[in-house]
PDB file of C-alpha atoms in Angstrom:
ATOM      1  CA  UNK A 486      16.675   5.893 -14.716  1.00 89.00           C
ATOM      2  CA  UNK A 487      16.332   6.469 -10.988  1.00 97.00           C
ATOM      3  CA  UNK A 488      12.975   7.505  -9.542  1.00 98.00           C
ATOM      4  CA  UNK A 489      13.812  10.203  -6.971  1.00 98.00           C
ATOM      5  CA  UNK A 490      11.673  10.929  -3.892  1.00 98.00           C
ATOM      6  CA  UNK A 491       8.868  13.441  -4.413  1.00 98.00           C
ATOM      7  CA  UNK A 492       7.436  13.814  -0.894  1.00 98.00           C
ATOM      8  CA  UNK A 493      10.494  13.542   1.369  1.00 98.00           C
ATOM      9  CA  UNK A 494      10.332  16.479   3.779  1.00 98.00           C
ATOM     10  CA  UNK A 495       6.540  16.596   3.451  1.00 98.00           C
ATOM     11  CA  UNK A 496       5.005  13.166   4.114  1.00 98.00           C
ATOM     12  CA  UNK A 497       8.065  11.930   5.994  1.00 98.00           C
ATOM     13  CA  UNK A 498      11.469  13.357   7.062  1.00 98.00           C
ATOM     14  CA  UNK A 499      14.014  14.132   4.361  1.00 98.00           C
ATOM     15  CA  UNK A 500      16.937  13.602   6.733  1.00 98.00           C
ATOM     16  CA  UNK A 501      18.018   9.952   6.638  1.00 98.00           C
ATOM     17  CA  UNK A 502      18.779   9.621  10.346  1.00 98.00           C
ATOM     18  CA  UNK A 503      15.560  11.355  11.368  1.00 98.00           C
ATOM     19  CA  UNK A 504      13.592   9.167   8.965  1.00 98.00           C
ATOM     20  CA  UNK A 505      15.227   5.968  10.211  1.00 98.00           C
ATOM     21  CA  UNK A 506      14.525   6.906  13.829  1.00 98.00           C
ATOM     22  CA  UNK A 507      10.905   7.786  13.070  1.00 98.00           C
ATOM     23  CA  UNK A 508      10.204   4.548  11.203  1.00 98.00           C
ATOM     24  CA  UNK A 509      11.951   2.440  13.841  1.00 98.00           C
ATOM     25  CA  UNK A 510       9.968   4.146  16.601  1.00 98.00           C
ATOM     26  CA  UNK A 511       6.695   3.547  14.743  1.00 98.00           C
ATOM     27  CA  UNK A 512       7.565  -0.123  14.278  1.00 98.00           C
ATOM     28  CA  UNK A 513       8.588  -0.486  17.914  1.00 97.00           C
ATOM     29  CA  UNK A 514       5.284   1.036  19.016  1.00 97.00           C
ATOM     30  CA  UNK A 515       3.188  -1.430  16.999  1.00 96.00           C
ATOM     31  CA  UNK A 516       1.799  -4.234  19.151  1.00 87.00           C
ATOM     32  CA  UNK A 517       0.292  -6.779  16.770  1.00 87.00           C
ATOM     33  CA  UNK A 518       0.728 -10.530  17.064  1.00 88.00           C
ATOM     34  CA  UNK A 519      -0.041 -12.207  13.738  1.00 92.00           C
ATOM     35  CA  UNK A 520       1.779 -14.605  11.370  1.00 93.00           C
ATOM     36  CA  UNK A 521       3.946 -13.204   8.602  1.00 94.00           C
ATOM     37  CA  UNK A 522       1.471 -12.000   5.939  1.00 97.00           C
ATOM     38  CA  UNK A 523       1.448 -12.872   2.258  1.00 97.00           C
ATOM     39  CA  UNK A 524      -0.221  -9.572   1.432  1.00 98.00           C
ATOM     40  CA  UNK A 525      -1.109  -6.383   3.275  1.00 98.00           C
ATOM     41  CA  UNK A 526      -3.260  -3.301   2.728  1.00 98.00           C
ATOM     42  CA  UNK A 527      -1.709  -0.222   4.326  1.00 98.00           C
ATOM     43  CA  UNK A 528      -2.384   3.556   4.298  1.00 98.00           C
ATOM     44  CA  UNK A 529      -0.279   6.181   2.538  1.00 98.00           C
ATOM     45  CA  UNK A 530      -0.716   9.525   4.314  1.00 97.00           C
ATOM     46  CA  UNK A 531       1.924  11.561   6.119  1.00 98.00           C
ATOM     47  CA  UNK A 532       3.629   9.496   8.776  1.00 98.00           C
ATOM     48  CA  UNK A 533       2.329  11.543  11.699  1.00 98.00           C
ATOM     49  CA  UNK A 534      -1.186  10.669  10.565  1.00 98.00           C
ATOM     50  CA  UNK A 535      -1.094   7.131   9.149  1.00 98.00           C
ATOM     51  CA  UNK A 536       2.350   5.896  10.197  1.00 98.00           C
ATOM     52  CA  UNK A 537       1.170   4.103  13.352  1.00 98.00           C
ATOM     53  CA  UNK A 538      -1.475   2.199  11.400  1.00 98.00           C
ATOM     54  CA  UNK A 539       0.943   1.242   8.610  1.00 98.00           C
ATOM     55  CA  UNK A 540       3.426   0.088  11.252  1.00 98.00           C
ATOM     56  CA  UNK A 541       0.838  -2.367  12.596  1.00 98.00           C
ATOM     57  CA  UNK A 542       1.217  -4.344   9.375  1.00 98.00           C
ATOM     58  CA  UNK A 543       4.892  -3.695   8.688  1.00 98.00           C
ATOM     59  CA  UNK A 544       5.987  -4.881  12.125  1.00 97.00           C
ATOM     60  CA  UNK A 545       4.800  -8.359  11.106  1.00 96.00           C
ATOM     61  CA  UNK A 546       7.384  -8.708   8.330  1.00 96.00           C
ATOM     62  CA  UNK A 547      10.472  -7.783  10.361  1.00 91.00           C
ATOM     63  CA  UNK A 548      11.195 -11.440  11.065  1.00 88.00           C
ATOM     64  CA  UNK A 549      11.098 -12.327   7.353  1.00 89.00           C
ATOM     65  CA  UNK A 550      14.140 -10.357   6.157  1.00 86.00           C
ATOM     66  CA  UNK A 551      15.817 -13.541   4.936  1.00 86.00           C
ATOM     67  CA  UNK A 552      12.659 -14.850   3.269  1.00 94.00           C
ATOM     68  CA  UNK A 553      11.030 -11.983   1.381  1.00 97.00           C
ATOM     69  CA  UNK A 554      13.158 -10.682  -1.480  1.00 96.00           C
ATOM     70  CA  UNK A 555      10.478  -9.191  -3.742  1.00 98.00           C
ATOM     71  CA  UNK A 556       7.757  -6.662  -2.976  1.00 98.00           C
ATOM     72  CA  UNK A 557       4.892  -6.043  -5.394  1.00 98.00           C
ATOM     73  CA  UNK A 558       3.620  -2.562  -4.539  1.00 99.00           C
ATOM     74  CA  UNK A 559       0.374  -1.164  -5.969  1.00 99.00           C
ATOM     75  CA  UNK A 560      -1.152   2.213  -5.181  1.00 98.00           C
ATOM     76  CA  UNK A 561      -3.742   4.534  -6.704  1.00 98.00           C
ATOM     77  CA  UNK A 562      -2.909   7.468  -8.950  1.00 98.00           C
ATOM     78  CA  UNK A 563      -3.588  10.841  -7.323  1.00 96.00           C
ATOM     79  CA  UNK A 564      -2.181  13.191  -9.981  1.00 94.00           C
ATOM     80  CA  UNK A 565      -2.387  11.563 -13.409  1.00 97.00           C
ATOM     81  CA  UNK A 566      -5.507  10.147 -15.056  1.00 97.00           C
ATOM     82  CA  UNK A 567      -4.996   7.072 -17.218  1.00 98.00           C
ATOM     83  CA  UNK A 568      -6.486   3.702 -18.093  1.00 98.00           C
ATOM     84  CA  UNK A 569      -5.041   0.492 -16.685  1.00 98.00           C
ATOM     85  CA  UNK A 570      -1.857   0.090 -14.646  1.00 98.00           C
ATOM     86  CA  UNK A 571       1.350   2.085 -15.009  1.00 98.00           C
ATOM     87  CA  UNK A 572       4.769   0.474 -14.766  1.00 98.00           C
ATOM     88  CA  UNK A 573       7.989   2.485 -14.601  1.00 98.00           C
ATOM     89  CA  UNK A 574      11.163   2.419 -16.668  1.00 98.00           C
ATOM     90  CA  UNK A 575      13.197   3.292 -13.565  1.00 98.00           C
ATOM     91  CA  UNK A 576      15.731   0.704 -12.442  1.00 98.00           C
ATOM     92  CA  UNK A 577      15.811   2.039  -8.873  1.00 98.00           C
ATOM     93  CA  UNK A 578      13.431   3.894  -6.546  1.00 98.00           C
ATOM     94  CA  UNK A 579      15.267   6.123  -4.083  1.00 98.00           C
ATOM     95  CA  UNK A 580      14.415   7.420  -0.606  1.00 98.00           C
ATOM     96  CA  UNK A 581      16.640   9.191   1.951  1.00 98.00           C
ATOM     97  CA  UNK A 582      17.483   5.676   3.215  1.00 98.00           C
ATOM     98  CA  UNK A 583      18.963   4.589  -0.115  1.00 98.00           C
ATOM     99  CA  UNK A 584      17.923   3.050  -3.412  1.00 98.00           C
ATOM    100  CA  UNK A 585      15.704   0.029  -3.984  1.00 98.00           C
ATOM    101  CA  UNK A 586      16.320  -2.009  -7.157  1.00 98.00           C
ATOM    102  CA  UNK A 587      13.377  -2.643  -9.457  1.00 98.00           C
ATOM    103  CA  UNK A 588      12.678  -6.210 -10.591  1.00 98.00           C
ATOM    104  CA  UNK A 589      12.923  -5.212 -14.247  1.00 98.00           C
ATOM    105  CA  UNK A 590      12.273  -8.737 -15.519  1.00 98.00           C
ATOM    106  CA  UNK A 591       8.989  -8.885 -13.618  1.00 98.00           C
ATOM    107  CA  UNK A 592       8.012  -5.433 -14.886  1.00 98.00           C
ATOM    108  CA  UNK A 593       8.832  -6.445 -18.445  1.00 98.00           C
ATOM    109  CA  UNK A 594       6.720  -9.592 -18.097  1.00 98.00           C
ATOM    110  CA  UNK A 595       3.690  -7.504 -17.118  1.00 98.00           C
ATOM    111  CA  UNK A 596       3.791  -5.560 -20.376  1.00 97.00           C
ATOM    112  CA  UNK A 597       2.230  -8.607 -22.020  1.00 96.00           C
ATOM    113  CA  UNK A 598      -1.062  -7.402 -20.570  1.00 98.00           C
ATOM    114  CA  UNK A 599      -2.646  -4.818 -22.886  1.00 98.00           C
ATOM    115  CA  UNK A 600      -3.791  -2.762 -19.884  1.00 98.00           C
ATOM    116  CA  UNK A 601      -0.263  -2.450 -18.405  1.00 98.00           C
ATOM    117  CA  UNK A 602       1.926   0.260 -19.929  1.00 98.00           C
ATOM    118  CA  UNK A 603       5.155   2.021 -19.054  1.00 98.00           C
ATOM    119  CA  UNK A 604       4.054   5.474 -17.906  1.00 98.00           C
ATOM    120  CA  UNK A 605       6.806   7.237 -16.007  1.00 98.00           C
ATOM    121  CA  UNK A 606       4.923  10.478 -15.439  1.00 97.00           C
ATOM    122  CA  UNK A 607       2.372   8.563 -13.359  1.00 98.00           C
ATOM    123  CA  UNK A 608       5.202   7.725 -10.933  1.00 98.00           C
ATOM    124  CA  UNK A 609       7.197  10.950 -10.754  1.00 98.00           C
ATOM    125  CA  UNK A 610       5.037  12.791  -8.192  1.00 98.00           C
ATOM    126  CA  UNK A 611       2.951   9.908  -6.855  1.00 98.00           C
ATOM    127  CA  UNK A 612       3.145   9.435  -3.072  1.00 98.00           C
ATOM    128  CA  UNK A 613       1.004   6.305  -2.705  1.00 98.00           C
ATOM    129  CA  UNK A 614       3.979   4.045  -3.444  1.00 98.00           C
ATOM    130  CA  UNK A 615       6.808   6.188  -2.164  1.00 98.00           C
ATOM    131  CA  UNK A 616       5.697   6.460   1.453  1.00 98.00           C
ATOM    132  CA  UNK A 617       5.891   2.670   1.881  1.00 98.00           C
ATOM    133  CA  UNK A 618       9.493   2.331   0.791  1.00 98.00           C
ATOM    134  CA  UNK A 619      11.148   3.504   4.051  1.00 98.00           C
ATOM    135  CA  UNK A 620       9.015   1.024   6.024  1.00 98.00           C
ATOM    136  CA  UNK A 621      10.068  -1.745   3.645  1.00 98.00           C
ATOM    137  CA  UNK A 622      13.707  -0.678   3.779  1.00 98.00           C
ATOM    138  CA  UNK A 623      13.774  -0.773   7.580  1.00 98.00           C
ATOM    139  CA  UNK A 624      11.904  -4.083   7.860  1.00 97.00           C
ATOM    140  CA  UNK A 625      13.299  -6.075   4.928  1.00 97.00           C
ATOM    141  CA  UNK A 626      16.646  -4.434   4.238  1.00 95.00           C
ATOM    142  CA  UNK A 627      17.425  -5.642   0.723  1.00 95.00           C
ATOM    143  CA  UNK A 628      14.632  -6.510  -1.708  1.00 97.00           C
ATOM    144  CA  UNK A 629      13.531  -6.045  -5.303  1.00 98.00           C
ATOM    145  CA  UNK A 630      10.527  -3.894  -6.102  1.00 98.00           C
ATOM    146  CA  UNK A 631       7.700  -4.194  -8.611  1.00 98.00           C
ATOM    147  CA  UNK A 632       6.071  -0.715  -8.502  1.00 98.00           C
ATOM    148  CA  UNK A 633       2.701  -0.191 -10.174  1.00 98.00           C
ATOM    149  CA  UNK A 634       0.452   2.865 -10.092  1.00 98.00           C
ATOM    150  CA  UNK A 635      -3.179   1.939 -10.715  1.00 98.00           C
ATOM    151  CA  UNK A 636      -5.419   4.184 -12.787  1.00 98.00           C
ATOM    152  CA  UNK A 637      -8.887   3.319 -14.072  1.00 97.00           C
ATOM    153  CA  UNK A 638      -8.569  -0.444 -13.897  1.00 98.00           C
ATOM    154  CA  UNK A 639     -11.115  -3.166 -13.292  1.00 98.00           C
ATOM    155  CA  UNK A 640     -10.840  -5.654 -10.409  1.00 98.00           C
ATOM    156  CA  UNK A 641     -10.247  -8.346 -12.998  1.00 98.00           C
ATOM    157  CA  UNK A 642      -7.316  -6.507 -14.551  1.00 98.00           C
ATOM    158  CA  UNK A 643      -5.641  -5.850 -11.190  1.00 98.00           C
ATOM    159  CA  UNK A 644      -6.334  -9.422 -10.121  1.00 98.00           C
ATOM    160  CA  UNK A 645      -4.619 -10.798 -13.238  1.00 98.00           C
ATOM    161  CA  UNK A 646      -1.495  -8.769 -12.534  1.00 98.00           C
ATOM    162  CA  UNK A 647      -1.386  -9.803  -8.878  1.00 98.00           C
ATOM    163  CA  UNK A 648      -1.931 -13.450  -9.794  1.00 98.00           C
ATOM    164  CA  UNK A 649       0.961 -13.310 -12.264  1.00 98.00           C
ATOM    165  CA  UNK A 650       3.227 -11.969  -9.502  1.00 98.00           C
ATOM    166  CA  UNK A 651       1.810 -13.888  -6.522  1.00 97.00           C
ATOM    167  CA  UNK A 652       4.798 -16.185  -6.261  1.00 94.00           C
ATOM    168  CA  UNK A 653       5.629 -17.952  -3.009  1.00 95.00           C
ATOM    169  CA  UNK A 654       7.028 -17.002   0.381  1.00 94.00           C
ATOM    170  CA  UNK A 655       9.647 -14.824  -1.309  1.00 97.00           C
ATOM    171  CA  UNK A 656       7.001 -12.313  -2.480  1.00 98.00           C
ATOM    172  CA  UNK A 657       5.062  -9.771  -0.422  1.00 98.00           C
ATOM    173  CA  UNK A 658       2.068  -7.989  -1.958  1.00 98.00           C
ATOM    174  CA  UNK A 659       1.518  -4.449  -0.653  1.00 98.00           C
ATOM    175  CA  UNK A 660      -1.669  -2.559  -1.539  1.00 99.00           C
ATOM    176  CA  UNK A 661      -1.697   1.141  -0.697  1.00 98.00           C
ATOM    177  CA  UNK A 662      -4.981   2.813   0.273  1.00 98.00           C
ATOM    178  CA  UNK A 663      -6.486   5.247   2.739  1.00 98.00           C
ATOM    179  CA  UNK A 664     -10.164   4.977   3.681  1.00 98.00           C
ATOM    180  CA  UNK A 665     -12.812   7.714   4.059  1.00 97.00           C
ATOM    181  CA  UNK A 666     -11.833  11.360   3.572  1.00 96.00           C
ATOM    182  CA  UNK A 667     -12.827  14.526   5.432  1.00 95.00           C
ATOM    183  CA  UNK A 668     -15.810  13.439   7.478  1.00 97.00           C
ATOM    184  CA  UNK A 669     -16.294  14.206  11.152  1.00 97.00           C
ATOM    185  CA  UNK A 670     -14.797  11.676  13.573  1.00 98.00           C
ATOM    186  CA  UNK A 671     -17.973   9.746  14.393  1.00 97.00           C
ATOM    187  CA  UNK A 672     -19.125   9.542  10.778  1.00 97.00           C
ATOM    188  CA  UNK A 673     -15.688   8.414   9.626  1.00 97.00           C
ATOM    189  CA  UNK A 674     -15.548   5.654  12.228  1.00 98.00           C
ATOM    190  CA  UNK A 675     -18.878   4.279  11.056  1.00 98.00           C
ATOM    191  CA  UNK A 676     -17.954   4.519   7.366  1.00 98.00           C
ATOM    192  CA  UNK A 677     -14.566   2.885   7.889  1.00 98.00           C
ATOM    193  CA  UNK A 678     -16.025   0.072   9.967  1.00 98.00           C
ATOM    194  CA  UNK A 679     -18.448  -0.629   7.130  1.00 98.00           C
ATOM    195  CA  UNK A 680     -15.591  -0.566   4.612  1.00 98.00           C
ATOM    196  CA  UNK A 681     -13.560  -2.956   6.743  1.00 98.00           C
ATOM    197  CA  UNK A 682     -16.500  -5.330   6.812  1.00 98.00           C
ATOM    198  CA  UNK A 683     -16.687  -5.217   3.023  1.00 98.00           C
ATOM    199  CA  UNK A 684     -12.960  -5.914   2.817  1.00 98.00           C
ATOM    200  CA  UNK A 685     -13.139  -8.853   5.223  1.00 98.00           C
ATOM    201  CA  UNK A 686     -16.125 -10.214   3.282  1.00 98.00           C
ATOM    202  CA  UNK A 687     -14.162  -9.864   0.010  1.00 98.00           C
ATOM    203  CA  UNK A 688     -17.101  -7.806  -1.219  1.00 98.00           C
ATOM    204  CA  UNK A 689     -15.139  -5.726  -3.713  1.00 98.00           C
ATOM    205  CA  UNK A 690     -18.247  -5.043  -5.819  1.00 97.00           C
ATOM    206  CA  UNK A 691     -19.580  -2.660  -3.167  1.00 97.00           C
ATOM    207  CA  UNK A 692     -16.369  -0.734  -2.527  1.00 97.00           C
ATOM    208  CA  UNK A 693     -16.434   2.857  -3.788  1.00 93.00           C
ATOM    209  CA  UNK A 694     -13.805   5.546  -4.169  1.00 90.00           C
ATOM    210  CA  UNK A 695     -15.506   7.351  -1.280  1.00 92.00           C
ATOM    211  CA  UNK A 696     -14.835   4.377   0.989  1.00 95.00           C
ATOM    212  CA  UNK A 697     -11.224   3.827  -0.125  1.00 98.00           C
ATOM    213  CA  UNK A 698      -9.123   6.038  -2.396  1.00 96.00           C
ATOM    214  CA  UNK A 699      -7.220   2.903  -3.407  1.00 97.00           C
ATOM    215  CA  UNK A 700     -10.432   1.157  -4.368  1.00 98.00           C
ATOM    216  CA  UNK A 701      -9.026  -0.142  -7.677  1.00 98.00           C
ATOM    217  CA  UNK A 702      -5.985  -1.995  -6.288  1.00 98.00           C
ATOM    218  CA  UNK A 703      -7.895  -3.081  -3.163  1.00 98.00           C
ATOM    219  CA  UNK A 704     -10.739  -4.511  -5.266  1.00 98.00           C
ATOM    220  CA  UNK A 705      -8.266  -6.395  -7.424  1.00 98.00           C
ATOM    221  CA  UNK A 706      -6.668  -7.995  -4.380  1.00 98.00           C
ATOM    222  CA  UNK A 707     -10.048  -8.938  -2.929  1.00 98.00           C
ATOM    223  CA  UNK A 708     -11.119 -10.546  -6.201  1.00 98.00           C
ATOM    224  CA  UNK A 709      -7.941 -12.619  -6.256  1.00 98.00           C
ATOM    225  CA  UNK A 710      -8.416 -13.675  -2.628  1.00 98.00           C
ATOM    226  CA  UNK A 711     -11.948 -14.792  -3.411  1.00 98.00           C
ATOM    227  CA  UNK A 712     -10.704 -16.743  -6.434  1.00 98.00           C
ATOM    228  CA  UNK A 713      -7.998 -18.377  -4.309  1.00 98.00           C
ATOM    229  CA  UNK A 714     -10.340 -19.035  -1.344  1.00 98.00           C
ATOM    230  CA  UNK A 715      -8.129 -16.920   0.932  1.00 98.00           C
ATOM    231  CA  UNK A 716      -9.164 -14.545   3.708  1.00 98.00           C
ATOM    232  CA  UNK A 717      -8.159 -11.092   4.903  1.00 98.00           C
ATOM    233  CA  UNK A 718      -8.230  -9.679   8.423  1.00 98.00           C
ATOM    234  CA  UNK A 719      -8.391  -6.169   9.883  1.00 98.00           C
ATOM    235  CA  UNK A 720      -5.576  -5.603  12.402  1.00 98.00           C
ATOM    236  CA  UNK A 721      -5.819  -1.831  12.877  1.00 98.00           C
ATOM    237  CA  UNK A 722      -8.531   0.727  12.125  1.00 98.00           C
ATOM    238  CA  UNK A 723      -8.055   4.337  13.137  1.00 98.00           C
ATOM    239  CA  UNK A 724      -8.179   7.799  11.619  1.00 98.00           C
ATOM    240  CA  UNK A 725      -6.252  11.048  11.731  1.00 98.00           C
ATOM    241  CA  UNK A 726      -8.355  12.146  14.707  1.00 97.00           C
ATOM    242  CA  UNK A 727      -6.801   9.281  16.669  1.00 97.00           C
ATOM    243  CA  UNK A 728      -3.230  10.136  15.681  1.00 97.00           C
ATOM    244  CA  UNK A 729      -2.377  13.755  14.926  1.00 93.00           C
ATOM    245  CA  UNK A 730      -5.389  15.459  13.407  1.00 78.00           C
ATOM    246  CA  UNK A 731      -8.477  17.524  14.102  1.00 90.00           C
ATOM    247  CA  UNK A 732     -11.499  15.335  14.879  1.00 95.00           C
ATOM    248  CA  UNK A 733     -13.823  17.641  12.987  1.00 95.00           C
ATOM    249  CA  UNK A 734     -12.398  16.546   9.614  1.00 96.00           C
ATOM    250  CA  UNK A 735     -10.544  13.261   9.470  1.00 97.00           C
ATOM    251  CA  UNK A 736      -9.098  10.711   7.059  1.00 98.00           C
ATOM    252  CA  UNK A 737      -9.526   7.007   7.779  1.00 98.00           C
ATOM    253  CA  UNK A 738      -6.728   4.435   7.806  1.00 98.00           C
ATOM    254  CA  UNK A 739      -6.816   0.647   8.025  1.00 98.00           C
ATOM    255  CA  UNK A 740      -4.239  -2.124   8.100  1.00 98.00           C
ATOM    256  CA  UNK A 741      -5.233  -5.540   6.772  1.00 98.00           C
ATOM    257  CA  UNK A 742      -3.320  -8.816   6.431  1.00 98.00           C
ATOM    258  CA  UNK A 743      -3.600 -11.940   4.313  1.00 98.00           C
ATOM    259  CA  UNK A 744      -1.919 -14.916   5.973  1.00 91.00           C
TER     260      UNK A 744
END
């Protein structure tokens, strides 16, 4: 089975050349100087809104095309309610830039966890994973994907899955999450700064769904980082009022890296 794009032409261009140009321009416009990350948290809105912030993290992996060959991608479920984490039976995930092969062996290994199930309908319309694929395709070229949609899952459950897939330098962990939603510009900036402080402090216990729509996968990553005595750093923090939106009602976006 091939998972076809659901939000091409809405969240990002459906035309392959236009999409490639847009992603390349976003990456070229990102000015961040950090080591190649082991894991990143990046936003998942339409590219005109969150693309510049996502590019701040993705530009850091361009030099690792020959090193990273597996991407573990977790994002929250926006359309389907379920318990645990949802794997997919698809063998490829497709965008206008081509198809990405799924690491089916890794997916199969995760089904040992009682809270991980194969739930294709959680993937069919979900944008939180899809919007990251063109960035990964343009930065890494060829790679295998482990796609997981996160439903109602505890930090411990997500942490166990991430730990099982942590791997070495060949693996990149990508956590998909936006921040605050639909506050005025000043309020959103304050809320998102507070959320970023929680993230940097690995204080996943105090994250809420109001502070980050991807709270479940973010909390799981933070728990694992605490267990591994690792740190995470904010490299970009903006909102839709800074990019392409009305400042009266904005959505917050952050980019974070684990080195």
